[in-house]
Structures are given as structure tokens and as C-alpha cells.
Coordinates of C-alpha atoms in Angstrom, one line a residue:
X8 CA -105.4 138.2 10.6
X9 CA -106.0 134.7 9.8
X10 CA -106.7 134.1 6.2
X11 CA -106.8 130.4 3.7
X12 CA -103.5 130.1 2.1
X13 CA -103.2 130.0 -1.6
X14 CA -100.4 128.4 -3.6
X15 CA -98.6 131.8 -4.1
X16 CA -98.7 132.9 -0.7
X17 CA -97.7 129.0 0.4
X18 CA -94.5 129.4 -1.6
X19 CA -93.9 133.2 -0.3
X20 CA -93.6 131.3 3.2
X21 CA -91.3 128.8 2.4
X22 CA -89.1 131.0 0.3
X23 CA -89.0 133.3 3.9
X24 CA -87.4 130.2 5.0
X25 CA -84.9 129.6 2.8
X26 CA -86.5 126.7 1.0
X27 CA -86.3 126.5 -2.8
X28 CA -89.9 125.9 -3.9
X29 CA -90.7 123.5 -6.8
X30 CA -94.4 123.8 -8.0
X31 CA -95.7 120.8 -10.3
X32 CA -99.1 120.8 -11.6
X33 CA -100.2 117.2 -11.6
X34 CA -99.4 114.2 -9.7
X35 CA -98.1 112.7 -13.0
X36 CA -95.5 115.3 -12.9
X37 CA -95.3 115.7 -9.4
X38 CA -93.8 112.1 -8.6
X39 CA -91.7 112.4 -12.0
X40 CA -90.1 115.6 -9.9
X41 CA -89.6 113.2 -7.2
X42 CA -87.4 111.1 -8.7
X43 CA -84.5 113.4 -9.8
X44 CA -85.2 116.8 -7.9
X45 CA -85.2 115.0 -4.5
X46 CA -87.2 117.8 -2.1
X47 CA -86.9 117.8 1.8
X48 CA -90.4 118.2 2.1
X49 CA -93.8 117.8 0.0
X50 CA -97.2 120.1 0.5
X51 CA -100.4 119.7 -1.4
X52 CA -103.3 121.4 -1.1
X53 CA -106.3 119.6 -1.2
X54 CA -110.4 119.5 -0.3
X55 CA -110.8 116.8 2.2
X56 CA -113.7 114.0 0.6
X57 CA -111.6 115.0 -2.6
X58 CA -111.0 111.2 -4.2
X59 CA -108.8 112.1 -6.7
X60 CA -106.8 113.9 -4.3
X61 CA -106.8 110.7 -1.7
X62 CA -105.6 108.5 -4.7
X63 CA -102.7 111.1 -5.3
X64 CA -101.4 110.9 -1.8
X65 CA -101.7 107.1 -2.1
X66 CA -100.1 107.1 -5.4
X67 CA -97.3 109.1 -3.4
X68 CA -97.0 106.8 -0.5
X69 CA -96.8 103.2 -3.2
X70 CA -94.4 105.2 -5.7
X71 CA -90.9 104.3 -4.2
X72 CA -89.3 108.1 -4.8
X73 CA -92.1 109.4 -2.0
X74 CA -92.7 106.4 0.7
X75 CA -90.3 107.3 2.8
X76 CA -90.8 111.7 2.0
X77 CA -92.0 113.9 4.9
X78 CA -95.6 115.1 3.3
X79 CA -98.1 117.8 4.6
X80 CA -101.9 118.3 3.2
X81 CA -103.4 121.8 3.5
X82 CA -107.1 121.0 3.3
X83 CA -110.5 122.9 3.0
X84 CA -112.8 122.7 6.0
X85 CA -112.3 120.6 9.2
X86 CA -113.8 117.1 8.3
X87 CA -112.6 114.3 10.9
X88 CA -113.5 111.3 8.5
X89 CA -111.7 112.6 6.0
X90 CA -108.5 113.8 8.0
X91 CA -108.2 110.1 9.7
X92 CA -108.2 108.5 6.0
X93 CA -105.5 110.6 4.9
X94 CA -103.4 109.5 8.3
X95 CA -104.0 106.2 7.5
X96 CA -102.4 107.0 3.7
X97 CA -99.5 107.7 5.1
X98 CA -100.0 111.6 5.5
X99 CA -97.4 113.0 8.5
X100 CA -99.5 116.2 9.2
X101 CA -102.9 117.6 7.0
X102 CA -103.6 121.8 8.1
X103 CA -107.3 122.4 7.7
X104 CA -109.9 125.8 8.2
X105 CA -108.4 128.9 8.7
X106 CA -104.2 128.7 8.6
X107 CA -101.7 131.7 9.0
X108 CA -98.4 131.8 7.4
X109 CA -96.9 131.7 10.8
X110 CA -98.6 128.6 11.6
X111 CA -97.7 127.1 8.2
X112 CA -94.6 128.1 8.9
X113 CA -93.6 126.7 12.4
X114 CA -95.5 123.4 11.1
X115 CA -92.9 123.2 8.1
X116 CA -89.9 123.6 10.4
X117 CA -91.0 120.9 12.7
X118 CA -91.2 118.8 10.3
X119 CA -88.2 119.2 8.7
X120 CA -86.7 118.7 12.0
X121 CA -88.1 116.0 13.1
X122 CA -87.4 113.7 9.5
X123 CA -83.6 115.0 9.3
X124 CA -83.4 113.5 12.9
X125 CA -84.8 110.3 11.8
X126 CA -81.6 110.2 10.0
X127 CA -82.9 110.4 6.6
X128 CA -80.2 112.5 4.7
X129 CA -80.9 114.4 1.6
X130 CA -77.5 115.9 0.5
X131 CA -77.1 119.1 -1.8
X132 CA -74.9 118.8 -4.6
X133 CA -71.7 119.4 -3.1
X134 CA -71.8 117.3 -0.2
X135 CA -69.6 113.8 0.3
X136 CA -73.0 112.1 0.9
X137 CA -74.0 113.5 -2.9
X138 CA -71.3 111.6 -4.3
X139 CA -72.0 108.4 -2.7
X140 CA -75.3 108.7 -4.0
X141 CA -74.0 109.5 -7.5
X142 CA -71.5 106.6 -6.9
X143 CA -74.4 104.0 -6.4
X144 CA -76.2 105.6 -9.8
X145 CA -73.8 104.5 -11.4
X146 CA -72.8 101.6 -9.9
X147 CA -76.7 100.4 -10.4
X148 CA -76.4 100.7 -14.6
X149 CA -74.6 97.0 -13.7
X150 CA -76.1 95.8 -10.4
X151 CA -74.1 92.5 -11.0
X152 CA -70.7 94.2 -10.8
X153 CA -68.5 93.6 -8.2
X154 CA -65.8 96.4 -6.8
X155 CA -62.8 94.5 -6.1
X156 CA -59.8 95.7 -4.2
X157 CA -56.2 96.5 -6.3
X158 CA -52.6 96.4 -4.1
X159 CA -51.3 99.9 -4.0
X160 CA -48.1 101.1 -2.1
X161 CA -49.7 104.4 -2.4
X162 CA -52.7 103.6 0.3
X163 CA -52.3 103.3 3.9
X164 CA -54.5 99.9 3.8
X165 CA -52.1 98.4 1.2
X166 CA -55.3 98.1 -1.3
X167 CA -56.8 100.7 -3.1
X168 CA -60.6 100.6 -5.5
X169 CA -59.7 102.6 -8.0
X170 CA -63.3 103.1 -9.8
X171 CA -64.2 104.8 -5.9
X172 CA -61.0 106.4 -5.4
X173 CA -61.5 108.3 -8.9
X174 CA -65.5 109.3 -8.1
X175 CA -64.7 110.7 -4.7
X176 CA -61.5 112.1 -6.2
X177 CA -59.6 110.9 -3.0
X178 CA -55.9 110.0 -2.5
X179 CA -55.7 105.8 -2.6
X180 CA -57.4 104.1 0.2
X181 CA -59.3 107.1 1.3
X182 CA -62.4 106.1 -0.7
X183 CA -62.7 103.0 1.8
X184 CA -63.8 104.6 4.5
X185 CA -66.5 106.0 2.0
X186 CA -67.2 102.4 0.6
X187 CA -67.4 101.7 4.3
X188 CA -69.8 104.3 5.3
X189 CA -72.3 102.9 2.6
X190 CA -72.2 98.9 4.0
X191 CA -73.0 100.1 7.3
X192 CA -75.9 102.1 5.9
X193 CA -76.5 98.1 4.1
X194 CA -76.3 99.9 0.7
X195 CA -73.1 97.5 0.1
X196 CA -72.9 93.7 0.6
X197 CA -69.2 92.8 1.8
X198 CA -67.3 89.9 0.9
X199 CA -64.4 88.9 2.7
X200 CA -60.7 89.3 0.8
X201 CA -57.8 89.8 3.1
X202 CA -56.8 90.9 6.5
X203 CA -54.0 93.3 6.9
X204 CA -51.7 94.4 9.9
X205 CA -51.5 98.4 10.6
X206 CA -49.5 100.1 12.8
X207 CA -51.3 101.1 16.4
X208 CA -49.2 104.5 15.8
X209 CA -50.6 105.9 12.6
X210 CA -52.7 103.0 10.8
X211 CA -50.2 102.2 8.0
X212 CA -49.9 99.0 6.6
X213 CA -45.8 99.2 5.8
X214 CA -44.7 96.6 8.6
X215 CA -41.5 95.5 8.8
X216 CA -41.1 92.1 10.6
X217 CA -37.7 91.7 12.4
X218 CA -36.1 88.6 14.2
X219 CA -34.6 90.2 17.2
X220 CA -32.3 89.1 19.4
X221 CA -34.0 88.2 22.9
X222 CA -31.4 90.3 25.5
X223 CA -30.8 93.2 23.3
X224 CA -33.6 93.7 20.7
X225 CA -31.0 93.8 17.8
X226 CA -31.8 92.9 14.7
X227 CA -28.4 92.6 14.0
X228 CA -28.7 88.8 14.0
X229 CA -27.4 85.4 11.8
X230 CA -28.0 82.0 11.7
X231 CA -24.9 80.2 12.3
X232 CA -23.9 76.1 12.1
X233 CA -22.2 75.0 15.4
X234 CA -19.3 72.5 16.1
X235 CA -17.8 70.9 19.0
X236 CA -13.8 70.0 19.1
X237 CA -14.1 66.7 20.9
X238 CA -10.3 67.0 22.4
X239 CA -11.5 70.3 24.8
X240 CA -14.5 70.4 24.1
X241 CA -15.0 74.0 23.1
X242 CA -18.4 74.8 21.4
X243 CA -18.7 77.8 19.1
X244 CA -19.9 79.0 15.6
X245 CA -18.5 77.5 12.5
X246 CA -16.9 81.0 11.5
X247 CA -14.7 80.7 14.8
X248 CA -12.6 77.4 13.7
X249 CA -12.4 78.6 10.5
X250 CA -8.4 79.0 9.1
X251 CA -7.7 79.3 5.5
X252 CA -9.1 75.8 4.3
X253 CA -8.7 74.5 7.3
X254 CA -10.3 74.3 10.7
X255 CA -8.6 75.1 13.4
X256 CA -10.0 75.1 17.1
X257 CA -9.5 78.8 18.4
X258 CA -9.9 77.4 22.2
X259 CA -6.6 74.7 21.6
X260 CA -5.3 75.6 18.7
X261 CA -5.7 72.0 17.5
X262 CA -6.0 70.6 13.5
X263 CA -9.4 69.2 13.5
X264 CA -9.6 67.3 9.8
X265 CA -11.8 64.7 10.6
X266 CA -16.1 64.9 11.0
X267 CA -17.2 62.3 13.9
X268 CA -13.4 61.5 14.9
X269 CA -12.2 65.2 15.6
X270 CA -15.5 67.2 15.6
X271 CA -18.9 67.6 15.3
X272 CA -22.0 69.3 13.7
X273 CA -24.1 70.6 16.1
X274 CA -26.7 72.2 13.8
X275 CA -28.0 75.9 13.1
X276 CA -28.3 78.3 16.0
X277 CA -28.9 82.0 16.2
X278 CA -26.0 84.8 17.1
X279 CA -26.2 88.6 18.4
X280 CA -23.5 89.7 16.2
X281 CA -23.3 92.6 18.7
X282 CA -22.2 90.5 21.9
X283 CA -21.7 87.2 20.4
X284 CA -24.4 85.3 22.5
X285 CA -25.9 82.4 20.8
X286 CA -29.7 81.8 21.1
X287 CA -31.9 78.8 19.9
X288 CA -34.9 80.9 18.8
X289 CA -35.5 84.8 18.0
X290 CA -38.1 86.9 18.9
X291 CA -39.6 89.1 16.8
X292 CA -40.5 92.9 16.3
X293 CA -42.3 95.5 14.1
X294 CA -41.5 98.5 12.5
X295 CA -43.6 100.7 11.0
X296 CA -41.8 102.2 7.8
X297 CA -43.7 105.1 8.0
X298 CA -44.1 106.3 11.5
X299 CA -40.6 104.5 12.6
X300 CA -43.0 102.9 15.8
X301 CA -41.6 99.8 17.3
X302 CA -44.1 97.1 18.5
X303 CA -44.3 93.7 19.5
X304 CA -46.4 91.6 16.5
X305 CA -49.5 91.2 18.7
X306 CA -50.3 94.8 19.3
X307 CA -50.6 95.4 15.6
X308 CA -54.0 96.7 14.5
X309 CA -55.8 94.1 12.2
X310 CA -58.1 95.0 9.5
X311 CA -60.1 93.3 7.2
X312 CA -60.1 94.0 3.0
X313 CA -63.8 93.3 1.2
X314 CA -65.1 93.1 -2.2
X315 CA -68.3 95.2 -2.6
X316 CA -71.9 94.7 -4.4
X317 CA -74.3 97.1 -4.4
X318 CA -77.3 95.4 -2.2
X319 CA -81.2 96.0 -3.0
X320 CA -81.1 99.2 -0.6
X321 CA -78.4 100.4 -2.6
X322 CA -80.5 100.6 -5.4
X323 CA -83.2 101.6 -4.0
X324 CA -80.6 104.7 -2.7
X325 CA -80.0 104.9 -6.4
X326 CA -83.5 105.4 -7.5
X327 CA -84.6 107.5 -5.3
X328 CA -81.6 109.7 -4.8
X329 CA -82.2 109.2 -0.7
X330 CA -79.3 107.9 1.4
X331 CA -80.6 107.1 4.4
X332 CA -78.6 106.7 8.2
X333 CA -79.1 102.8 9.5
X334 CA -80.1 103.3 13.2
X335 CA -77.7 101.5 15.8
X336 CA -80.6 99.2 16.2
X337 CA -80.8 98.1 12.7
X338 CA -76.7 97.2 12.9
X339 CA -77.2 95.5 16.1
X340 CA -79.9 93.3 14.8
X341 CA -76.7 90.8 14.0
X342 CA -78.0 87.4 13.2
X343 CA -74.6 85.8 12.8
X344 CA -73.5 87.1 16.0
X345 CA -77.1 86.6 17.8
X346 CA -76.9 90.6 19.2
X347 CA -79.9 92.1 19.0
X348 CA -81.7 95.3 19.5
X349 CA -83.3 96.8 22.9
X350 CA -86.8 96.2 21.9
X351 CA -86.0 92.8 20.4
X352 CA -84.9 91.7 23.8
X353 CA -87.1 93.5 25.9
X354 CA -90.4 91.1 23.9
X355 CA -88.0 87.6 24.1
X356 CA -87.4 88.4 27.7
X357 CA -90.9 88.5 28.4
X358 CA -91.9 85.2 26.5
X359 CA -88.4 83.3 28.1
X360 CA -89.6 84.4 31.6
X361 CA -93.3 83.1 31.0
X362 CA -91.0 79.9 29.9
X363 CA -89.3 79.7 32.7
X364 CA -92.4 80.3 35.3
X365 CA -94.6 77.7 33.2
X366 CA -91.7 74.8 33.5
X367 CA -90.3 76.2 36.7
X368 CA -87.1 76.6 35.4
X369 CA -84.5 78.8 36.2
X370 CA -83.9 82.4 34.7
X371 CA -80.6 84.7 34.8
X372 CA -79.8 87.6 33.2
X373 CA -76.9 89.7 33.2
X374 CA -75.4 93.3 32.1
X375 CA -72.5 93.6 30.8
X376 CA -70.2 96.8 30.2
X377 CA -67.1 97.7 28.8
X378 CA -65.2 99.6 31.6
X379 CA -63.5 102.7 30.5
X380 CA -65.8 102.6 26.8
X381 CA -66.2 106.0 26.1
X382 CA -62.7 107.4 26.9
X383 CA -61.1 104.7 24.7
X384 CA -63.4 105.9 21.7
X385 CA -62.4 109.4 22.3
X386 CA -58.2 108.7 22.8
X387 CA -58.4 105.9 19.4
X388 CA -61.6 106.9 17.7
X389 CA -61.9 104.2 14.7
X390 CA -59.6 102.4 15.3
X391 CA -61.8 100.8 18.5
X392 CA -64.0 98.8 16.3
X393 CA -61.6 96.1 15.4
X394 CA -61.7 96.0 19.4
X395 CA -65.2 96.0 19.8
X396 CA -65.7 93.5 17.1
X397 CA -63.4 90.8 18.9
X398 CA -65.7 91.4 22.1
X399 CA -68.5 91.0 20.4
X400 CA -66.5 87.5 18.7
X401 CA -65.8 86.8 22.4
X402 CA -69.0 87.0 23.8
X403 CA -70.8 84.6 20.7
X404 CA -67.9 82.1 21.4
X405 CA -68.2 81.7 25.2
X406 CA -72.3 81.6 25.2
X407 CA -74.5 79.0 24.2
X408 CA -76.9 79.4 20.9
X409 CA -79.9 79.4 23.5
X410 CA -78.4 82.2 25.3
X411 CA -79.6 85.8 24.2
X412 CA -77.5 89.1 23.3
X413 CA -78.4 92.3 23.0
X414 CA -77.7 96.2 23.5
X415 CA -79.4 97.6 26.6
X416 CA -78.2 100.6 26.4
X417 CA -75.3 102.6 24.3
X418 CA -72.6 101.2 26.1
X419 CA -73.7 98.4 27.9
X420 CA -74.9 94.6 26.9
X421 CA -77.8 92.7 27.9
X422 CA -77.4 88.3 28.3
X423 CA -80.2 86.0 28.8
X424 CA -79.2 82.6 29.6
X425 CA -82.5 80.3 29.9
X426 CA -82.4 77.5 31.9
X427 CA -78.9 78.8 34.0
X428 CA -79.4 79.7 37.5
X429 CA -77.1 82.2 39.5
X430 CA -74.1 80.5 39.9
X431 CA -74.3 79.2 35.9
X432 CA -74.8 82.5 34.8
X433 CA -72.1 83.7 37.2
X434 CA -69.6 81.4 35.8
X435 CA -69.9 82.6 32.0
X436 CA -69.6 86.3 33.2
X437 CA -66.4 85.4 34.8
X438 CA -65.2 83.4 32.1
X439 CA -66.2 86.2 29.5
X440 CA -64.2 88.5 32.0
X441 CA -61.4 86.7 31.7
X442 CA -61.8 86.2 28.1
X443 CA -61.8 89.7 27.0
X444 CA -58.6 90.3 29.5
X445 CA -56.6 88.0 26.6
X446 CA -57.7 90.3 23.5
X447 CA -55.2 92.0 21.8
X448 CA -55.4 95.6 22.5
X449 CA -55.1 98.6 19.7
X450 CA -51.9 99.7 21.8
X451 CA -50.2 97.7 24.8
X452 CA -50.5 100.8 27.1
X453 CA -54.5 100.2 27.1
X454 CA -55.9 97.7 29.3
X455 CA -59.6 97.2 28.3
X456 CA -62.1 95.1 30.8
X457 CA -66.0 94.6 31.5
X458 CA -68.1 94.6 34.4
X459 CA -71.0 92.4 35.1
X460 CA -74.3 92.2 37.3
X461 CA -76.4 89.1 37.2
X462 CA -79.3 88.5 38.8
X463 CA -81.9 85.6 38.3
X464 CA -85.6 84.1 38.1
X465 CA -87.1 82.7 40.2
X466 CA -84.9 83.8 43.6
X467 CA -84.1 86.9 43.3
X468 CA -86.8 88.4 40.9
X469 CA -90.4 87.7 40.0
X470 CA -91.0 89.6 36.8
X471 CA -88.8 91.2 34.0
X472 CA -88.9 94.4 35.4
X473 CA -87.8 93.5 38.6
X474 CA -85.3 91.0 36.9
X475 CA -83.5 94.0 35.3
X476 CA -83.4 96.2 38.3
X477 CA -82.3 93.3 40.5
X478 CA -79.5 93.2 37.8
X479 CA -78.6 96.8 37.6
X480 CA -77.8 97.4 41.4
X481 CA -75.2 94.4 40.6
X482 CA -73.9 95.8 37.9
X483 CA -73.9 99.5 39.8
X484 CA -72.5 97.8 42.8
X485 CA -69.2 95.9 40.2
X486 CA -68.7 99.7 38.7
X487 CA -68.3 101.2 42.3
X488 CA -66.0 98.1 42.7
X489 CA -63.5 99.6 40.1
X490 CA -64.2 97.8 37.4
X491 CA -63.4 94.1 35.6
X492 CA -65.9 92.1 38.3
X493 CA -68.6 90.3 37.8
X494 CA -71.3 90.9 41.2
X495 CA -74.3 88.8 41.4
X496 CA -77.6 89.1 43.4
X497 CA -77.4 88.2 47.3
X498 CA -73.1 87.5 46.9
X499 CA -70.0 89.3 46.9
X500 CA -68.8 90.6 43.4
X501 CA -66.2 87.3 41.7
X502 CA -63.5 88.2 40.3
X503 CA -60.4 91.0 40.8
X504 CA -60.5 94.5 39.6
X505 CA -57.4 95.0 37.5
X506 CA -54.2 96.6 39.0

């Protein structure tokens, strides 16, 4: 039987879900609660066309601990005026007339699911995302402070911050990846410091640079002067001629006592001590001192080193004890690197398009995707960022600042070039193609390429929508190609799939 819920009985239900329940009798101490109790979720219980209760919720909404909090009204009697007024307060869901605990209930765990996949994330006390938020408390007593990194031949990065490392009670270096976590969620400003090479093997930064020799990879190497006898002309190291004080040409077995009249200096060259073949310059390897890996110096891993300020979301984590995910859109909205989000594009496209039909201009657009994406996150994990960061370089440097970037879907990029028709467009896709073929790769068994479709306004398409679609059965057609081609509308796909 259906029956008004009081604040007793409201509790009872939560409690049956395993919710701690704090009760706080005014709204004084209610948003005081807020700010160091941090709940999932916040029910009051109101009379709808109560003012003072309307002001509360408003109060909760402008007060920064509750702006962002998932909060419920259970009301008195049905009044739509009333209900509307509290939606537009910022209320997510207000339960009037005659409610059940079961209905109370199912209501409360929708919420609660539906806010914690909005990626806001409220830790307990034991979690790693409790300690960042614990970190930033007390990073925000001094807001001007600035976390700078210390050299360490205990870390794996070569750098350790010792002020995180302690708080998150990590070995060195570990607390990066924490420090890391929290300027992607733009509660930490980076600064650049230093870049630092790191084995494709295991990620350590203990590199050992070698001069090899070129035919048999030995480091067993030195840098030796040449001479030449004049008499038969033999050419060899200086060691060679040398006999007690004197030198003494081991082809001949001539004196030769005078420079420019018996011999001469023919300057430094390299020697395999191994084989005794002379070279004019070595090439060079890396070992890694703590896997023992052997690679050549451009398939290193590169990583950059940052000093960190805490930024005004970081403060605002601080206050209100939230930490909250940043959505891929948010990171993607990259104004230095002109890559922005789906729904960013999807309004400029329209507006460049009425451009183009206005001026009659040309149109193109083109997807992009990087082949093999998900199986290279899955085999290298991490370490694929630096990768996808040099694409993302790549693509900024061989497009114009006219041209538009953007994510069209999770693996895939969308490229609006105004003014470029097919064959323009067509040639930066190839060019970018080829581009990206030159990046260093994480490890030099992994071959990394994208595909392209292009299509263009006015010839092939008449509207956005069929713009994109003219542009997707391209870029369908270059992935049933194999891969690393760029296909355009109404011609054969340019460019080779990789052997």
C-alpha cells in the first residue's frame, strides 16, 4: 500500500540500500555538511509553493560544494507550476502525491547511476582518487606553489616529486602517473621541463649510448691517428709503426724519422679492434641498463618532464572534495592544436558549408583513421600516447590554420579544408599519409599507418549530411583496401597499402 514518506521511513530505504544516511536540520547546516562530508546524493522534502524551501534549493545550486550534486525533492501534492520552477533551479528529479519506498527506491538508484556515469567521482576514504583529492587540499593552503621535478636514479623517469611521491606513499616516479591523472582531469597546469629517452622494452630511462662499429655492431671500438709511409705507401694506424721511440713501417720495415719527407698524418679515424677494419664514422646503439634491450637511438620512447600548479579546477576539486572525470571531448577541445570536439565540428561544418554555397566555393572534407588503433593500445597500452601525440603534431603541421580538426568518432578524425576542392584535399591526405609513415614508432617491429576518405562540396555532395556519408563510403572503401590509402569520391583510392 502506497503511503507519503516521512523522514524516518526515507532513511530506512536508503539504509536497505546500503547508503549511509546524513540527516541535517537546516539548510545552514546542510550545505556546511556539504563541504567536508561529500554525499553521492541529496533528498529534501519539501511542500511545493513552499518559498523558503525554493530559496534552499537555489541556495544549493549557487553554493559551489552542491552545483554540480545529484539532488531529489520529495514534495506534497502534485502542483505543475511549482514542479517546473524547481527544474528550472537546478532540481534533477522532485517525487510528489502518494510515493512507495519501492518507488523511492528505484528512483535513488537511477540516479546514482546515471551521475557516477557522468564521470563525476566521489571516492571513499581509501581509494587512490581520495588521496589526490587530499593531495590538492593541501596543495591549495599555497595555490602559488609550484611542484617541481628532483633527478632520482631510483625512478624509472629519471625524475622523481618528492612532496607527491611521499602523499601517495609510492616508490619514486610512480606518483607521476598520479600527477598525470590530475592535468588530464585540468586540475594541474603543466609547464614544460625536460624530455627523456625510455627504453621501448620496459620504459626505463637508464640508456646507454654506444658508438658501434658499422659491420659488426661492436662496441669494442677506438679512435686512432693515421699515417702514410710515402716510400710503399702503406696506410695504417699510428700504433702499427710504432717501435720503441721510433717508427718503423711494419709493411717495409723502413726508418721513417722525418714528418712531410718520410710520412704523413692522415688524421683521426675509427678502428673495430675485433677485425682491425677502419671506418670514418660510427653508428650508434642503445642499451637499456635495466632490461639489457638493444635498440637503435630512434626507436627510443620519448617522454616529456613538467612542473605542476594546481589550476582554478583544482581548487575548486579542493573545496568541494569532488574530483571529477574530464570527458574525451573536453581534452579534445585542443586550441593549440586546432582538434576539436564532435559537436564543435558538426555546428562549424554547417556554417563553412553555407560559406561555401553563398561564395560558390569549394568544400572537402575528409576522415581520417589510424589503421590498426585499437590493437596497438592493447599490445603497448600507455606508452601509445607519445605516438598519438606526434600524429596529432603531424596533422597541425601539414594543414593550414583555416583548415578544421576534430574527433568524429573514437578512433577516427574529421578535416575540413574550406576553399580546397577534391584533388587539394586529396593531396594533404596523401601528404599526411606519408607523413605519419616517417614517425618514430614505440618499437621498430610496429608499423603504424592511416586511412583516408575525402569527398567534397559542391560535386559530390550538396548538404553536410550527405557530405559525411559521401566521405564514409571512401573511407569504408580505403579500409577494405588494406589500409594506409587515401580514396576519394568518383576516383580510385591514391596511395599504396603498406607491404
Amino acid at each position: 500500500m502506497k503511503a507519503s514518506l516521512e523522514r524516518d521511513q526515507i532513511g530506512q530505504t536508503l539504509e536497505g540500500l546500503g547508503v549511509k544516511v546524513l540527516q541535517d536540520e537546516t539548510v545552514k547546516e546542510a550545505l556546511e555538511s556539504l563541504r567536508y562530508k561529500r554525499p553521492d546524493l541529496v533528498i529534501t522534502s519539501l511542500e511545493l509553493g513552499d518559498a523558503q524551501g525554493a530559496e534552499a534549493v537555489e541556495k544549493l545550486r549557487n553554493d559551489v560544494s552542491g552545483v554540480l550534486l545529484p539532488l531529489m525533492v520529495i514534495a506534497g501534492a502534485a502542483d505543475t507550476v511549482a514542479k517546473v520552477r524547481l527544474f528550472e533551479l537546478g532540481v534533477d528529479e522532485v517525487l510528489s502525491g502518494e510515493i512507495s519506498q519501492e518507488e523511492l527506491s528505484a528512483r535513488v538508484k537511477m540516479m546514482l547511476k546515471r551521475y557516477r556515469k557522468l564521470g563525476a567521482v566521489l571516492p571513499d576514504a581509501e581509494s587512490v582518487d581520495r588521496k589526490k583529492i587530499t593531495f590538492l587540499q593541501g596543495w591549495s593552503a599555497d595555490a602559488s606553489e609550484t611542484l617541481n621535478p628532483e633527478s632520482s636514479v631510483e625512478s624509472r623517469l629519471g625524475y622523481t616529486y618528492e612532496k607527491a611521491r611521499e602523499h601517495f606513499g609510492c616508490a619514486p616516479g610512480a606518483e607521476i602517473e598520479h600527477l598525470e591523472d590530475l592535468a588530464t582531469r585540468m586540475c594541474l597546469e603543466r609547464k614544460f621541463f625536460d624530455r627523456i629517452h625510455l627504453c621501448p622494452q620496459c620504459s626505463h630511462c637508464a640508456i646507454n649510448f654506444r658508438e658501434i662499429s658499422p659491420t659488426t655492431k661492436s662496441p669494442d671500438i677506438s679512435r686512432v691517428d693515421m699515417l702514410h709511409h710515402f716510400k710503399c705507401g702503406h696506410v695504417a694506424p699510428i700504433r702499427d709503426f710504432i717501435s720503441g721511440l721510433d717508427y718503423v713501417c711494419p709493411k717495409c720495415g723502413a726508418q721513417m724519422r722525418h714528418i712531410g719527407v718520410d710520412y704523413e698524418r692522415l688524421g683521426e679515424v675509427y678502428v673495430d679492434n675485433e677485425t682491425g677494419e677502419t671506418f670514418n664514422e660510427p653508428d650508434t646503439d642503445c642499451v637499456c641498463l635495466a632490461c639489457g634491450f638493444v635498440t637503435d637511438p630512434d626507436h627510443l620512447l620519448q617522454r616529456n618532464v613538467y612542473t605542476y600548479t594546481i589550476s582554478e579546477r583544482g581548487l575548486l576539486a579542493a573545496e568541494t572534495g569532488y574530483l571529477y572525470e574530464v570527458s574525451l571531448d573536453a581534452v579534445l577541445m585542443d586550441h593549440d592544436l586546432q582538434i576539436y570536439n564532435p559537436s564543435y565540428i558538426q555546428r562549424q561544418l554547417v556554417i563553412e558549408l553555407e560559406r561555401a554555397r553563398r561564395y560558390k566555393r569549394h568544400l572537402s572534407l575528409a576522415l581520417v583513421r589510424l589503421d590498426q588503433y585499437e590493437s596497438f593500445l592493447e599490445q603497448y597500452g600507455e606508452k601509445s600516447k607519445q605516438y598519438l601525440t606526434q600524429v596529432a603534431e603531424t596533422i597541425k603541421s601539414n594543414t593550414r590554420a583555416s583548415d578544421l580538426i576534430a574527433r568524429h568518432e573514437r578512433n577516427s578524425i574529421i578535416m575540413v579544408f574550406p576553399e580546397t576542392d577534391l584533388e587539394g584535399a586529396r593531396s594533404a591526405c596523401e601528404k599526411l599519409r606519408n607523413e605519419v609513415l616517417k614517425l618514430k614508432s614505440p618499437r621498430p617491429d610496429v608499423q603504424l599507418t592511416i586511412s583516408c576518405g575525402v569527398s567534397t562540396f559542391p560535386e559530390k555532395a550538396k548538404d553536410e549530411q550527405a557530405l559525411l556519408k559521401s566521405a564514409a563510403a571512401c573511407f569504408a572503401k580505403s579500409q577494405a583496401m588494406g589500409g594506409n590509402v587515401v580514396v576519394v569520391a568518383g576516383m580510385a583510392g591514391a596511395g599504396t597499402p603498406a607491404s
